[in-house]
Amino acid sequence: MGAVPSTPRHTSTTAEAAEYLIGTFVGEKSFPLASDFWQKLLELPLTLRWSSYRVQQACELFAQNNHHTRHLAKILIHLSWCLQEAVRTSGAPSVVYLKAINAVYFSSVFLKYIIENSQSDNIEELCLSLLENEPVPKDFMTDQRIENLLMHNVLTFLGSIDVSPTTSLLHQELLNFMLVAMSTQLLSGPTPGPKDVNPFLDAAMSQESLLVSSVVHRLLLNYIMRPRLPSSTAASYSIFFEENQPGVLQRVGSAAANFVLLPFNYLVNSNSEGSRNQLADCSLHVLLVLIHYHKCVVSDESITDRSDDSASTDPVSKVNTYFTVNPYSKALENARDIEFDRADIEGNAQNGPVVRLPFASLFDTLGMCLADETAVLLLYSLVQGNSDFLEYVLVRTDLDTLLMPILETLYSASRRTSNQIYMLLIILLILSQDSSFNASIHKMILPGVPWYKEHLLHQTSLGSLMVIILIRTVQYNLSKLRDVYLHTTCLATLANMAPHVHRLSAYASQRLVSLFYMLSRKYNKLVELRDDKLQTKAISTGDGLVEDMSAELQIYTDFLRIFLEILNAILTYALPRNPEVVYAIMHRQEVFQPFKSHPRFAELLENIYNVLDFFNSRMDAQRMDGEWSVEKVLLFIINNCRSWRGEGMKMFTQLHFSYEQESHPEEFFIPYVWQLVLSRCGFSFNADAITLFPVDMHANKEIYYDEMNTNQNGELNEQRVQFDP
């Protein structure tokens, strides 16, 4: 029962004792839960420097022996007990945290190796149970699932123990462990199915609502407050020891950390972004994995076939699949502002625990971090799912805090992933659904936009800048991505904004008309190509190429109609407030001429020509001394806008586009979240084992330099290899 390997008497150094205990841990001999061996292993300061080859050997040996030693299950149980003790004795002595850190580190190393090298669909190599004849302590319930015990205690510590200089390292290691434990998702296909095996994620989903809320609260607070690990902790675990005695797991040598590829990035000083914070980033990664997890389960319903009354009634099995409710997603959706709880005021308090957050701090943090794609995904999750946070954003008077980094990112679309562009555009579309948002962004004047290089933007409204960037994004998409969904989202946002446009700048107005010209050129080119193919009889009319061309032509016909409806909305509802738009239309009025008789566009163009006729006739009637200059034409338009009454304008139904998430969003978000996690947290994974998304190691791995960070001698300070999704 209490068997323990005796440390050889000639072994006098800690390193040798550690070598012996780790060798025993991965070896063939099984030690009971109550053995003193576990205490010796977890309390031993360790200064080993193992090569990656030795770590590889240790992991292989451990995996071979785990099925009969069950040491993975046992160290996970000991980790649970260490965390229970740490929670029970909050402000505990250093040895309690030391044991917990060692337990979670050992667990992470060997758990990750087994997951990514699993040969079975059910990850049977984990062996998350004890053998039937295994002796256990009296207070240990043999019927409890180890993954449930473990996740309950991990989440309890994360949710109930504040981050402090004493506890921050254990918080970081537990977040790393969470990512390791949840990485079983990488072994599943892109579409969640009932056969997917995610024991630790499923265990996390089964926790009571109070614990779930506390975890979501803590992860978001970590992200908002961005606590930093003490510098002494980053170098060693010396805070747990006297003087400068090296702490346990000086990474079993840094080679071990490199081999197991865990995110120990706090050992590296990343100076690429001032807003980067290891604990905050890791908290966000864990939160994103949790809130986007969807478990697919099978529901068996027996029905009776009564199609033939004379026949015996035999039950027929009907199999249905459905997704269980994600409690973490629900907790995020129901989060409330700590400064103002509308539910309490209205007397409709929420049932169950509610996550209360400082929305002001969350808003500011997101504005600071939106250059990072994970922050964009969090903002999307909040504005799409949490109506209270969306309402809070819409009433802020400093919308530029969020919009400026969004627009700057869209401006540099060529250096961003298509998924990031989609998320940002959807966020803008959601915001544009609110009329007060559309009105307020035109009231905020920006003194300058230094990152916009094509044109000097001085004293431009935030609304005008948003129009400019959306048009630029469409133009970029026309030449590079050619994605219909991206076009549609941009035009839908512009359509929502159109009736509320106020004093659109000259440059934005010019770009607006230029966009129509670009779309019309694409449309005309498609018409010519289609007609040429049909006239020359080079291919039959039923050929797939002609059909594809006709389908694309229909898409661009729809785009042109939406654009003309956008112009109509501005001219119908906001013409007196937008003389620059009138000027731009008059200046390029020839671009509309080819479409006057088009059956899809004629009625919309009637309104545009009604406006043109109004101003052209008055301009022709006015005598001028000399040439019409730009300033004189604009002044003429401004003066005549006062007499515009809109006579003869046809009123069309005002366009209003809203965003609706697809019926199975998990098929997009689960692979997307893991691509982001792998690209940012340093948590790499055996590419051959990943089936969640396609991995092309040659195409998707790249070496890049953080802002080409060089020292005074021109030498590179930091080089990182990252997985680019």
GROMACS .gro file of C-alpha atoms in nm, residues 246-464:
model
  219
  246PRO     CA    1   1.575   2.669  -0.799
  247GLY     CA    2   1.215   2.561  -0.804
  248VAL     CA    3   1.058   2.246  -0.928
  249LEU     CA    4   1.041   2.203  -1.302
  250GLN     CA    5   1.277   2.458  -1.426
  251ARG     CA    6   1.088   2.316  -1.718
  252VAL     CA    7   1.250   1.971  -1.680
  253GLY     CA    8   1.493   2.175  -1.873
  254SER     CA    9   1.360   2.414  -2.130
  255ALA     CA   10   1.392   2.128  -2.380
  256ALA     CA   11   1.099   1.954  -2.216
  257ALA     CA   12   0.884   2.258  -2.261
  258ASN     CA   13   0.990   2.278  -2.623
  259PHE     CA   14   0.909   1.914  -2.676
  260VAL     CA   15   0.567   1.910  -2.515
  261LEU     CA   16   0.505   2.246  -2.679
  262LEU     CA   17   0.313   2.398  -2.395
  263PRO     CA   18   0.252   2.774  -2.389
  264PHE     CA   19   0.519   2.883  -2.144
  265ASN     CA   20   0.549   3.214  -2.319
  266TYR     CA   21   0.587   3.403  -1.995
  267LEU     CA   22   0.952   3.290  -2.006
  268VAL     CA   23   0.990   3.503  -2.320
  269ASN     CA   24   0.958   3.878  -2.322
  270SER     CA   25   0.733   3.948  -2.620
  271ASN     CA   26   0.758   4.310  -2.723
  272SER     CA   27   0.547   4.288  -3.038
  273GLU     CA   28   0.239   4.440  -2.880
  274GLY     CA   29   0.220   4.642  -2.564
  275SER     CA   30  -0.120   4.493  -2.489
  276ARG     CA   31  -0.002   4.130  -2.489
  277ASN     CA   32  -0.034   3.957  -2.153
  278GLN     CA   33   0.018   3.585  -2.114
  279LEU     CA   34  -0.237   3.522  -1.840
  280ALA     CA   35  -0.498   3.741  -2.011
  281ASP     CA   36  -0.442   3.583  -2.353
  282CYS     CA   37  -0.454   3.229  -2.217
  283SER     CA   38  -0.774   3.310  -2.025
  284LEU     CA   39  -0.933   3.431  -2.347
  285HIS     CA   40  -0.823   3.120  -2.538
  286VAL     CA   41  -0.978   2.892  -2.276
  287LEU     CA   42  -1.299   3.099  -2.273
  288LEU     CA   43  -1.333   3.088  -2.653
  289VAL     CA   44  -1.291   2.710  -2.661
  290LEU     CA   45  -1.548   2.669  -2.383
  291ILE     CA   46  -1.818   2.899  -2.523
  292HIS     CA   47  -1.800   2.758  -2.876
  293TYR     CA   48  -1.809   2.389  -2.782
  294HIS     CA   49  -2.118   2.200  -2.897
  295LYS     CA   50  -2.174   1.841  -2.793
  296CYS     CA   51  -2.370   1.632  -3.040
  297VAL     CA   52  -2.576   1.354  -2.879
  298VAL     CA   53  -2.807   1.085  -3.009
  299SER     CA   54  -3.170   1.058  -2.908
  300ASP     CA   55  -3.328   0.717  -2.964
  301GLU     CA   56  -3.702   0.726  -2.998
  302SER     CA   57  -3.898   0.406  -3.047
  303ILE     CA   58  -4.206   0.447  -3.267
  304THR     CA   59  -4.464   0.190  -3.366
  305ASP     CA   60  -4.531   0.111  -3.731
  306ARG     CA   61  -4.909   0.101  -3.776
  307SER     CA   62  -4.918   0.108  -4.156
  308ASP     CA   63  -5.071  -0.240  -4.156
  309ASP     CA   64  -5.332  -0.302  -3.887
  310SER     CA   65  -5.319  -0.679  -3.946
  311ALA     CA   66  -4.949  -0.690  -3.886
  312SER     CA   67  -4.796  -0.716  -3.546
  313THR     CA   68  -4.681  -0.385  -3.410
  314ASP     CA   69  -4.302  -0.386  -3.403
  315PRO     CA   70  -4.115  -0.089  -3.262
  316VAL     CA   71  -3.900   0.096  -3.516
  317SER     CA   72  -3.594   0.279  -3.394
  318LYS     CA   73  -3.576   0.643  -3.498
  319VAL     CA   74  -3.238   0.807  -3.439
  320ASN     CA   75  -3.214   1.183  -3.399
  321THR     CA   76  -2.910   1.394  -3.315
  322TYR     CA   77  -2.914   1.727  -3.136
  323PHE     CA   78  -2.677   1.965  -2.962
  324THR     CA   79  -2.682   2.011  -2.587
  325VAL     CA   80  -2.699   2.359  -2.435
  326ASN     CA   81  -2.358   2.514  -2.370
  327PRO     CA   82  -2.369   2.665  -2.016
  328TYR     CA   83  -2.059   2.882  -2.074
  329SER     CA   84  -2.211   3.038  -2.384
  330LYS     CA   85  -2.532   3.105  -2.189
  331ALA     CA   86  -2.336   3.262  -1.903
  332LEU     CA   87  -2.162   3.498  -2.148
  333GLU     CA   88  -2.491   3.587  -2.316
  334ASN     CA   89  -2.648   3.673  -1.980
  335ALA     CA   90  -2.355   3.876  -1.843
  336ARG     CA   91  -2.460   4.211  -1.697
  337ASP     CA   92  -2.288   4.541  -1.632
  338ILE     CA   93  -2.174   4.563  -1.272
  339GLU     CA   94  -2.256   4.935  -1.274
  340PHE     CA   95  -2.611   4.901  -1.396
  341ASP     CA   96  -2.839   4.598  -1.383
  342ARG     CA   97  -3.155   4.672  -1.578
  343ALA     CA   98  -3.311   4.341  -1.473
  344ASP     CA   99  -3.303   4.439  -1.107
  345ILE     CA  100  -3.451   4.783  -1.177
  346GLU     CA  101  -3.737   4.639  -1.379
  347GLY     CA  102  -3.802   4.376  -1.116
  348ASN     CA  103  -3.723   4.091  -1.353
  349ALA     CA  104  -3.414   3.950  -1.189
  350GLN     CA  105  -3.244   3.667  -1.370
  351ASN     CA  106  -3.302   3.311  -1.261
  352GLY     CA  107  -2.981   3.165  -1.127
  353PRO     CA  108  -2.635   3.323  -1.102
  354VAL     CA  109  -2.548   3.613  -1.331
  355VAL     CA  110  -2.199   3.710  -1.443
  356ARG     CA  111  -2.147   4.075  -1.348
  357LEU     CA  112  -1.869   4.258  -1.531
  358PRO     CA  113  -1.740   4.614  -1.560
  359PHE     CA  114  -1.861   4.677  -1.914
  360ALA     CA  115  -1.666   5.004  -1.928
  361SER     CA  116  -1.336   4.825  -1.863
  362LEU     CA  117  -1.428   4.543  -2.101
  363PHE     CA  118  -1.510   4.798  -2.373
  364ASP     CA  119  -1.178   4.978  -2.324
  365THR     CA  120  -0.979   4.653  -2.317
  366LEU     CA  121  -1.135   4.533  -2.639
  367GLY     CA  122  -1.059   4.866  -2.803
  368MET     CA  123  -0.696   4.828  -2.699
  369CYS     CA  124  -0.663   4.468  -2.821
  370LEU     CA  125  -0.866   4.450  -3.144
  371ALA     CA  126  -0.550   4.415  -3.349
  372ASP     CA  127  -0.554   4.056  -3.222
  373GLU     CA  128  -0.798   3.818  -3.389
  374THR     CA  129  -0.902   3.651  -3.064
  375ALA     CA  130  -1.022   3.986  -2.930
  376VAL     CA  131  -1.227   4.031  -3.248
  377LEU     CA  132  -1.392   3.692  -3.189
  378LEU     CA  133  -1.473   3.785  -2.828
  379LEU     CA  134  -1.626   4.115  -2.941
  380TYR     CA  135  -1.833   3.930  -3.202
  381SER     CA  136  -1.951   3.679  -2.939
  382LEU     CA  137  -2.059   3.964  -2.713
  383VAL     CA  138  -2.238   4.189  -2.963
  384GLN     CA  139  -2.403   3.893  -3.134
  385GLY     CA  140  -2.512   3.708  -2.821
  386ASN     CA  141  -2.534   3.957  -2.534
  387SER     CA  142  -2.803   4.221  -2.592
  388ASP     CA  143  -2.702   4.416  -2.280
  389PHE     CA  144  -2.342   4.455  -2.396
  390LEU     CA  145  -2.456   4.551  -2.746
  391GLU     CA  146  -2.683   4.816  -2.598
  392TYR     CA  147  -2.396   4.941  -2.382
  393VAL     CA  148  -2.171   4.974  -2.689
  394LEU     CA  149  -2.439   5.163  -2.881
  395VAL     CA  150  -2.484   5.429  -2.611
  396ARG     CA  151  -2.113   5.499  -2.570
  397THR     CA  152  -2.016   5.843  -2.692
  398ASP     CA  153  -1.663   5.729  -2.778
  399LEU     CA  154  -1.745   5.472  -3.043
  400ASP     CA  155  -1.412   5.549  -3.207
  401THR     CA  156  -1.252   5.340  -2.931
  402LEU     CA  157  -1.386   5.029  -3.106
  403LEU     CA  158  -1.441   5.151  -3.459
  404MET     CA  159  -1.098   5.298  -3.528
  405PRO     CA  160  -0.904   4.972  -3.468
  406ILE     CA  161  -1.171   4.782  -3.664
  407LEU     CA  162  -1.144   5.020  -3.959
  408GLU     CA  163  -0.765   5.023  -3.945
  409THR     CA  164  -0.761   4.642  -3.956
  410LEU     CA  165  -0.996   4.640  -4.255
  411TYR     CA  166  -0.772   4.899  -4.420
  412SER     CA  167  -0.486   4.647  -4.404
  413ALA     CA  168  -0.706   4.359  -4.525
  414SER     CA  169  -0.429   4.217  -4.744
  415ARG     CA  170  -0.233   4.130  -4.429
  416ARG     CA  171  -0.529   3.973  -4.247
  417THR     CA  172  -0.702   3.638  -4.268
  418SER     CA  173  -1.033   3.621  -4.450
  419ASN     CA  174  -1.202   3.498  -4.130
  420GLN     CA  175  -1.085   3.808  -3.943
  421ILE     CA  176  -1.224   4.031  -4.218
  422TYR     CA  177  -1.558   3.846  -4.201
  423MET     CA  178  -1.582   3.885  -3.823
  424LEU     CA  179  -1.508   4.257  -3.837
  425LEU     CA  180  -1.762   4.318  -4.114
  426ILE     CA  181  -2.029   4.123  -3.927
  427ILE     CA  182  -1.962   4.334  -3.616
  428LEU     CA  183  -2.011   4.651  -3.823
  429LEU     CA  184  -2.329   4.507  -3.975
  430ILE     CA  185  -2.469   4.429  -3.629
  431LEU     CA  186  -2.389   4.782  -3.508
  432SER     CA  187  -2.539   4.940  -3.821
  433GLN     CA  188  -2.874   4.777  -3.743
  434ASP     CA  189  -2.923   5.053  -3.485
  435SER     CA  190  -3.033   5.393  -3.619
  436SER     CA  191  -2.879   5.585  -3.328
  437PHE     CA  192  -2.541   5.431  -3.410
  438ASN     CA  193  -2.572   5.538  -3.773
  439ALA     CA  194  -2.658   5.891  -3.667
  440SER     CA  195  -2.393   5.930  -3.397
  441ILE     CA  196  -2.094   5.818  -3.607
  442HIS     CA  197  -2.150   6.114  -3.841
  443LYS     CA  198  -2.140   6.357  -3.549
  444MET     CA  199  -1.793   6.249  -3.436
  445ILE     CA  200  -1.523   6.443  -3.621
  446LEU     CA  201  -1.172   6.295  -3.648
  447PRO     CA  202  -0.890   6.552  -3.666
  448GLY     CA  203  -0.690   6.313  -3.885
  449VAL     CA  204  -0.644   5.947  -3.985
  450PRO     CA  205  -0.265   5.896  -4.000
  451TRP     CA  206  -0.280   5.532  -4.112
  452TYR     CA  207  -0.486   5.612  -4.424
  453LYS     CA  208  -0.221   5.676  -4.690
  454GLU     CA  209  -0.413   5.718  -5.017
  455HIS     CA  210  -0.570   6.052  -4.929
  456LEU     CA  211  -0.529   6.315  -4.661
  457LEU     CA  212  -0.830   6.281  -4.434
  458HIS     CA  213  -0.861   6.599  -4.230
  459GLN     CA  214  -1.161   6.678  -4.011
  460THR     CA  215  -1.346   6.374  -4.144
  461SER     CA  216  -1.643   6.227  -3.963
  462LEU     CA  217  -1.621   5.875  -3.828
  463GLY     CA  218  -1.920   5.788  -4.048
  464SER     CA  219  -1.744   5.912  -4.361
   0.00000   0.00000   0.00000
